[in-house]
XYZ file of C-alpha atoms in Angstrom:
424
model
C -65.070 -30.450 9.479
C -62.077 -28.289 8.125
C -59.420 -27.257 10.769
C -59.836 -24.169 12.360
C -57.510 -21.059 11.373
C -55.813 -18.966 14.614
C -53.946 -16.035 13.964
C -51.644 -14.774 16.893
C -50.508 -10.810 17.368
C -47.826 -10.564 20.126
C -44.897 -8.346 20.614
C -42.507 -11.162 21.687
C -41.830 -14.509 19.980
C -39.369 -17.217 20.172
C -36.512 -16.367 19.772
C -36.787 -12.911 20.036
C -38.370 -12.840 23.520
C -37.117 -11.968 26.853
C -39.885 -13.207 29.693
C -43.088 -15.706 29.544
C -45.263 -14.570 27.646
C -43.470 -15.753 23.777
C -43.030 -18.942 25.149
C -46.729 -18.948 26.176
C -47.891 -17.951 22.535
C -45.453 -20.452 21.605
C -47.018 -22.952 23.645
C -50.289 -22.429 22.898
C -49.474 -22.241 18.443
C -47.816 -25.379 18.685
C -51.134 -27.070 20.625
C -53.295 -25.865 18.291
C -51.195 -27.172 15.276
C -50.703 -30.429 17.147
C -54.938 -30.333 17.061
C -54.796 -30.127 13.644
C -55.860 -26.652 13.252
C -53.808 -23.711 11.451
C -51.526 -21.175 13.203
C -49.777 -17.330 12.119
C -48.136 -15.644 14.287
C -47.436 -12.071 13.679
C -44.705 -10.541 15.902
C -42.363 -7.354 15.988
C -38.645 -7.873 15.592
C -38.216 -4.197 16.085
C -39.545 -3.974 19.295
C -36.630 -7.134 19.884
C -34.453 -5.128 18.342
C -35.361 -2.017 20.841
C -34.756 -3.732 24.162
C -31.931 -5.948 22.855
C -29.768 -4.030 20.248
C -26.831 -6.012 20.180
C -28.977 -9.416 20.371
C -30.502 -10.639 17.469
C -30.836 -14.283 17.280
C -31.249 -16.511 14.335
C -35.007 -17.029 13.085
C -36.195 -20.850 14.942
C -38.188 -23.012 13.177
C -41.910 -24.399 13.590
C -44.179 -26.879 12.859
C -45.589 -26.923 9.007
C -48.792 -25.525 9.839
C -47.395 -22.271 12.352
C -47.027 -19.971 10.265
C -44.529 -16.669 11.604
C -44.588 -13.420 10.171
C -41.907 -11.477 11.562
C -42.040 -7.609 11.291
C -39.052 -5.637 10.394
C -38.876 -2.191 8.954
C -35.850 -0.094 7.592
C -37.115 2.311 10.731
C -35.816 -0.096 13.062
C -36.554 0.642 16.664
C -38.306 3.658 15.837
C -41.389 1.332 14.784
C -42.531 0.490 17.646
C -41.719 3.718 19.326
C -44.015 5.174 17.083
C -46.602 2.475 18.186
C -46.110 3.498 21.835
C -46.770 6.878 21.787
C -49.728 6.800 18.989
C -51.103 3.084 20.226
C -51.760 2.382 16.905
C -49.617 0.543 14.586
C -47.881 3.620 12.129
C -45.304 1.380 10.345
C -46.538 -1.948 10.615
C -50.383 -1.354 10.669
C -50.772 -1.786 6.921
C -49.235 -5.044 6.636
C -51.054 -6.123 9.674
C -54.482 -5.337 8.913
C -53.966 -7.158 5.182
C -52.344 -10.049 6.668
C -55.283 -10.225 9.373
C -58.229 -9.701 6.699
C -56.855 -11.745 3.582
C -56.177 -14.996 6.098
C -59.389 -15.507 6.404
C -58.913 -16.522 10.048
C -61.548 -17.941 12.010
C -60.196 -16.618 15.775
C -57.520 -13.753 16.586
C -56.103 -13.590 19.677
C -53.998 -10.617 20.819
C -51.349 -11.040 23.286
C -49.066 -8.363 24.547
C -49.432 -5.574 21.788
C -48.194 -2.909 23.663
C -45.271 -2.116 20.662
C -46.467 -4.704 17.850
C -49.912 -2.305 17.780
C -51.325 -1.082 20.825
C -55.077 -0.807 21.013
C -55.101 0.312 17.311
C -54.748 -3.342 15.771
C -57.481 -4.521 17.899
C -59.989 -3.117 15.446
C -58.171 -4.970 12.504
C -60.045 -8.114 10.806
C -63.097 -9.396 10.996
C -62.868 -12.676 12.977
C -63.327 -13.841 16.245
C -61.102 -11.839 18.792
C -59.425 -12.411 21.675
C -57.482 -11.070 24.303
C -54.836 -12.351 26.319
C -53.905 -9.861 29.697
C -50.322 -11.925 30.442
C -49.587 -7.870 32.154
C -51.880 -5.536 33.318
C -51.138 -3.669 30.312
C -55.057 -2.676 30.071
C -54.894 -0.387 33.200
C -51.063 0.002 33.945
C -49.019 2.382 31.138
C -45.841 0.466 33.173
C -47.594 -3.099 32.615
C -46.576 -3.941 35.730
C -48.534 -2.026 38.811
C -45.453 -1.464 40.572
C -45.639 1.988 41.814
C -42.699 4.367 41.282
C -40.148 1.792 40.874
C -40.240 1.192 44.777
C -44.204 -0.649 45.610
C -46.809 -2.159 44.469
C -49.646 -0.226 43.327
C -52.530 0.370 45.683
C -54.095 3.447 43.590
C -53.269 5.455 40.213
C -50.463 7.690 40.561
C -49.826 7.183 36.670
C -48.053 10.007 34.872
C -45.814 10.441 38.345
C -45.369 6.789 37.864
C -44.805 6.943 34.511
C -41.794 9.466 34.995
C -40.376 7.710 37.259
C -39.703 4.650 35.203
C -38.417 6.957 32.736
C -40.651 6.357 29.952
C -42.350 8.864 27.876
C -46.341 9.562 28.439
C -48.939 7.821 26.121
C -51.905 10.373 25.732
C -54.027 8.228 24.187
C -54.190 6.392 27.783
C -56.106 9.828 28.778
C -58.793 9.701 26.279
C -61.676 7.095 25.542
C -59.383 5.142 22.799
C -58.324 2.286 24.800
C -62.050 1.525 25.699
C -63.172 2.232 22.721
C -60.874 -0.261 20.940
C -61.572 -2.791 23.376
C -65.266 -2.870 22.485
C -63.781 -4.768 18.916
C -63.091 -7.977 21.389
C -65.738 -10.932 21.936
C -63.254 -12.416 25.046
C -60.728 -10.874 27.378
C -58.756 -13.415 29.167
C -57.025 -13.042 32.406
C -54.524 -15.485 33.868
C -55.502 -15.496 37.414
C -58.679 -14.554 39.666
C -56.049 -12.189 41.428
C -55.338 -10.613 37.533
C -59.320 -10.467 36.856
C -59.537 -8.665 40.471
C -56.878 -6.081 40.068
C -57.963 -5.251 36.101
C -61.516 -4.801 37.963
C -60.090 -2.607 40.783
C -57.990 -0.372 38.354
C -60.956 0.365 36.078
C -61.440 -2.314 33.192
C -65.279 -2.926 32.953
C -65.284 -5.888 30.533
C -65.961 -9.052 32.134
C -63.148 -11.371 31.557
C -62.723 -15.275 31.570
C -59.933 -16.723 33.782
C -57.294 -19.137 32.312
C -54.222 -20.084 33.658
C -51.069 -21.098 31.908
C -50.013 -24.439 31.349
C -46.692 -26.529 30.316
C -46.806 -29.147 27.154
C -48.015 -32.611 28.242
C -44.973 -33.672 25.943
C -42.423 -32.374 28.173
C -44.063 -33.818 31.555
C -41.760 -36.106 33.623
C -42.502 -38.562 35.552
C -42.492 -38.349 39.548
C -38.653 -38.140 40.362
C -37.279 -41.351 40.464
C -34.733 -42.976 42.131
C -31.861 -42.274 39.727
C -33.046 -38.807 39.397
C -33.072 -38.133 43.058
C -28.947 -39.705 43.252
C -27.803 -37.380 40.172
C -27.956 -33.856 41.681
C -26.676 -31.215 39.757
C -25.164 -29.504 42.834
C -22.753 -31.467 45.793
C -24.549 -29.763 48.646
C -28.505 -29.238 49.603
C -30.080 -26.419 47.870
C -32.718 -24.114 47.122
C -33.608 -22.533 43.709
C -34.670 -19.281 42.371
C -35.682 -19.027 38.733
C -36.236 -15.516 36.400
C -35.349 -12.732 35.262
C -32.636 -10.482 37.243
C -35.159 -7.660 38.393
C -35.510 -5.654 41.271
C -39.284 -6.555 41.219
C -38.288 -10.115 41.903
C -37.080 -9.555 45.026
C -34.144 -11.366 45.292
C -32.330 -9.074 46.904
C -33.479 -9.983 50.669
C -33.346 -13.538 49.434
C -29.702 -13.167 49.240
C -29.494 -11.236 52.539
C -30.994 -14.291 54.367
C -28.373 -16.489 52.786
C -25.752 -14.648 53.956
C -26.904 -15.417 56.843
C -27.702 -18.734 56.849
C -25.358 -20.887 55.638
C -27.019 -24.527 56.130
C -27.990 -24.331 52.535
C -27.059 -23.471 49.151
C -29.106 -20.673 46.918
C -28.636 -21.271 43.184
C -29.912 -18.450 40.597
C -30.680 -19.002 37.103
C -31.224 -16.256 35.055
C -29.973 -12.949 33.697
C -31.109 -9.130 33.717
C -30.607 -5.611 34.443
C -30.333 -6.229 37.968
C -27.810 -8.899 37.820
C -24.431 -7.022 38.562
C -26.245 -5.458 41.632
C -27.205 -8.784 42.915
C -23.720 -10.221 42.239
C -22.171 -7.449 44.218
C -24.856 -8.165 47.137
C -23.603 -11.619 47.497
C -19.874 -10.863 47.743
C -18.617 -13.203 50.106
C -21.301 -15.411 50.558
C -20.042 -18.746 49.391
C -23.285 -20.642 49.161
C -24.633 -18.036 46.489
C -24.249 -19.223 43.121
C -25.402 -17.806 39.692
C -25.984 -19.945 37.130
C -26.753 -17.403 34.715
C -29.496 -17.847 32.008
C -30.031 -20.983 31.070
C -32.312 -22.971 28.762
C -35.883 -24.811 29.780
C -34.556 -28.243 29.131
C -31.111 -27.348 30.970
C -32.918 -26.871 34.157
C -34.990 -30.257 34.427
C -32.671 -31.393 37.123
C -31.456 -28.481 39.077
C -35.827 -28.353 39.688
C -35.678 -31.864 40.633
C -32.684 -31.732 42.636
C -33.766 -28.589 44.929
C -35.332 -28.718 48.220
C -37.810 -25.904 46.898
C -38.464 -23.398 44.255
C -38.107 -20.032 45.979
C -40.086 -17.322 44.799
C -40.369 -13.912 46.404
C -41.233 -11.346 43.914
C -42.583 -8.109 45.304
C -44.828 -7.029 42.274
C -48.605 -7.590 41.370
C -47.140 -10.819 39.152
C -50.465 -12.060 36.705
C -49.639 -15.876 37.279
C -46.460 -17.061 37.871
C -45.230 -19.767 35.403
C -42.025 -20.706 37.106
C -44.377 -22.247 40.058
C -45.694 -24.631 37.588
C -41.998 -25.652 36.164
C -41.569 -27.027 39.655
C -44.742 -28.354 40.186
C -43.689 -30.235 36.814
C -41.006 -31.678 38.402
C -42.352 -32.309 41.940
C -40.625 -30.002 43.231
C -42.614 -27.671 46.041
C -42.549 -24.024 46.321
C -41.805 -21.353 48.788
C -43.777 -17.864 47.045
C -44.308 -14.682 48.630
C -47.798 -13.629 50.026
C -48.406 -11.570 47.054
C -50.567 -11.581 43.386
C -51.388 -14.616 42.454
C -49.556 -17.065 44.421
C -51.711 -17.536 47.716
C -53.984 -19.089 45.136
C -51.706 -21.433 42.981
C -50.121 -22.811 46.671
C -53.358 -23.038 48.442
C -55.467 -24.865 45.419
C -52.491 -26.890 44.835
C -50.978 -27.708 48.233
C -47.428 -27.559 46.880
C -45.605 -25.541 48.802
C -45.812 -22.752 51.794
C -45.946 -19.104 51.768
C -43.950 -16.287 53.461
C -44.614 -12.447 53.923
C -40.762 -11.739 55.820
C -37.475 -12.927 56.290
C -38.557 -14.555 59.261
C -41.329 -16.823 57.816
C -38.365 -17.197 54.939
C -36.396 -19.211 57.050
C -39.079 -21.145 58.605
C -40.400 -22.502 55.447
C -36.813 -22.731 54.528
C -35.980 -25.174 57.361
C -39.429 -26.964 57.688
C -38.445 -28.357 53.715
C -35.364 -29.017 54.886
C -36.212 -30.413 58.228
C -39.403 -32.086 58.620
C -39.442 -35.655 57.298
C -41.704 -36.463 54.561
C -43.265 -32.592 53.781
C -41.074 -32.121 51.005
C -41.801 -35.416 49.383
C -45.628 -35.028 50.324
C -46.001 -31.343 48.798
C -43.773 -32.422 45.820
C -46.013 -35.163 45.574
C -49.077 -32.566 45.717
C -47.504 -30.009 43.605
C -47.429 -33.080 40.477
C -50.796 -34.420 40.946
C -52.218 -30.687 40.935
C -49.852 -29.369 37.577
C -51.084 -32.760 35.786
C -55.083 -32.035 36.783
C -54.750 -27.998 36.287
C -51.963 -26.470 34.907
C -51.079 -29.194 32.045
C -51.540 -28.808 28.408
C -54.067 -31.943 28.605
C -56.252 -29.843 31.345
C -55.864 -26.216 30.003
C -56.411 -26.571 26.412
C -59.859 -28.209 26.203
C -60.675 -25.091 28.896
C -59.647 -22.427 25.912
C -61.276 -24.102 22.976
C -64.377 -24.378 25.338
C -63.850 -20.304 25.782
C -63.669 -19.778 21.836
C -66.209 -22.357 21.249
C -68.856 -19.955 23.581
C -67.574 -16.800 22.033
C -68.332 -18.056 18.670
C -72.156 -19.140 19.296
C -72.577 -15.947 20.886
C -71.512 -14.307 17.593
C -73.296 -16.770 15.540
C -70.237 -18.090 13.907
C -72.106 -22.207 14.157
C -69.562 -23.343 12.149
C -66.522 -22.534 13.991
C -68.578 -23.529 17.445
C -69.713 -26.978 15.553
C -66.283 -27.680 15.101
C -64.953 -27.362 18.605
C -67.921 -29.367 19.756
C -67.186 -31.858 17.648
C -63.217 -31.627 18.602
C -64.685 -32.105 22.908
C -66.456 -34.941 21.916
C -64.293 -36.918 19.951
């Protein structure tokens, strides 16, 4: 049987990405190609060059079957503002829809299109199509559901919203274009049962499939070992936090309780908007630290070497792929009562959950305290990332997706061919 061919449309793509969701199209090219199949991936530089003006990386380089097509235009940033506000791609959309229909590709999968094409280039091509929600793009114009700038949403308050944020209105979202574009899709994915709830509650009728993220089986390590556990990256006991520098992470009252209590370190990596505010919060608290941003591979041991993982965003968050970095490492997790970590905790049993400062602390010191629980939910965190949330366990799950979308369309060739791929 020939190898399959994937195309991939995303906004965001190594190197020019900011948050999870490149890496994740990354992640999941690079499988495929490892497979054996063929990969393009067709992202917007412009919309890079939008958000990050005085940031523009050099290309990377990928395996010889993942292909990249990056889109630039002598318009610059005004590409994908055009895209925005007309949700359909003006300056790019040519070269889109020929690349899309002359590859001949058996599946295309959309990712976050919200400035590479909006609903517009879902209609482009003839293959198999797919839909990835890694934001709640579908039913929020701020992707995010967080209400205002100040809460997460509990109802539509949109063009208020909208203003708020300070971003200009998309019209379209007020007419029947976004549903009508959506009908071109065979699968919509979402990355959580907490995602496929809220895209319910906010309006989306499609039925969508649930698939989680997942970390390459080639960078899995071990249980920590002995040596691991003697070369901390930090003298005293510590916890971690892990993202981007947002208010909507919620690190703000995380820094509060450190100053506070001083019985342990907090160490930040990461960057953002939000970072000099932060910074100025934790003037004079000693056993605050910010490590700034910092690669994947840099952070192997400062995950190992933590008592826990803290996370304590405050927004409607689809998965949550920093809980699985830890889990990677056997590290366990403190998360906020929020989205779609009650789940990830509770099916995993890696970690504990808080909904104040009070409960904060208290997981804080049990971790610290209680002998064995950190080594027992560390433990549990590694046994449930390799049976869930590895490549090995996810990616047989998304060809089995693709493989049901395709007899349903009566496309038996590409379906005999991921049969033949789960049997083999």
């Amino acid at each position: 049987m020939r190898p399959l061919r994937f195309a991939m449309v995303t906004t965001f793509y190594p190197p020019f990405n900011f948050g999870g969701d490149g890496i994740a199209v990354q992640r999941l090219s690079r499988a495929l190609v490892q497979r054996g199949h063929e990969v393009t991936v067709i992202h917007d530089v412009d919309a890079y060059r939008l958000l990050a003006p005085n940031e523009l990386p050099a290309d990377g380089t990928e395996p010889g079957k993942l292909e990249v097509v990056r889109l630039r235009s002598r318009l610059g940033p005004l590409a994908p503002l055009l895209t925005h506000q007309a949700g359909r791609p003006i300056v790019h959309g040519r070269q889109i829809r020929s690349k899309l229909t002359e590859g001949r590709f058996d599946v295309v999968q959309f990712h976050n299109i919200s400035l590479v094409g909006g609903p517009g280039v879902l209609s482009a091509g003839n293959s198999l199509k797919i839909y990835e929600a890694h934001e709640h793009w579908l039913v929020c114009p701020t992707h995010v559901l967080w209400r205002h700038g100040r809460e997460p949403c509990s109802g539509r308050q949109c063009i208020r919203c909208v203003l708020r944020h300070r971003r200009p209105l998309q019209y379209w979202r007020y007419t029947g274009y976004l549903q009508q574009q959506l009908e071109h899709l065979d699968v919509i994915i979402a990355k959580s049962e907490f995602s496929r709830r809220k895209h319910r509650e906010f309006g989306l009728a499609r039925e969508m499939d649930v698939l989680p993220y997942f970390l390459p089986s080639a960078d899995s390590t071990p249980a920590s070992t002995p040596e691991r556990e003697q070369a901390s990256p930090h003298p005293r006991p510590y916890f971690l936090f892990v993202g981007r520098l947002e208010r909507i992470k919620g690190l703000d009252g995380v820094i509060e309780v450190f100053a506070r209590h001083r019985e342990a370190d907090l160490l930040v990596a990461g960057d953002g908007e939000h970072g000099d505010v932060l910074r100025e919060l934790a003037a004079g608290a000693d056993n605050v630290r910010f490590l700034g941003r910092m690669r994947p591979a840099d952070l192997s041991d400062y995950y190992r070497g933590a008592i826990a993982l803290i996370v304590p965003s405050l927004c409607f968050e689809t998965f949550g792929i920093v809980l699985l970095e830890a889990f990677r490492h056997g590290t366990p997790v403190i998360a906020r009562r929020i989205g779609p970590f009650p789940e990830i905790i509770e099916e995993s049993g890696g970690g504990l959950l808080f909904e104040g400062d009070d409960q904060l602390v208290e997981a804080m010191s049990r971790l610290s305290c209680e002998t064995g629980l950190r080594q027992r939910m560390g433990q549990a965190a590694l046994v449930s990332f390799e049976q869930r949330w590895s490549e090995k366990a996810v990616i047989p799950r998304y060809l089995e997706i693709v493989r049901s979308a395709a007899e349903r369309r009566g496309m038996q060739e590409v379906a005999d061919t991921l049969a033949m791929e789960s049997a083999a």
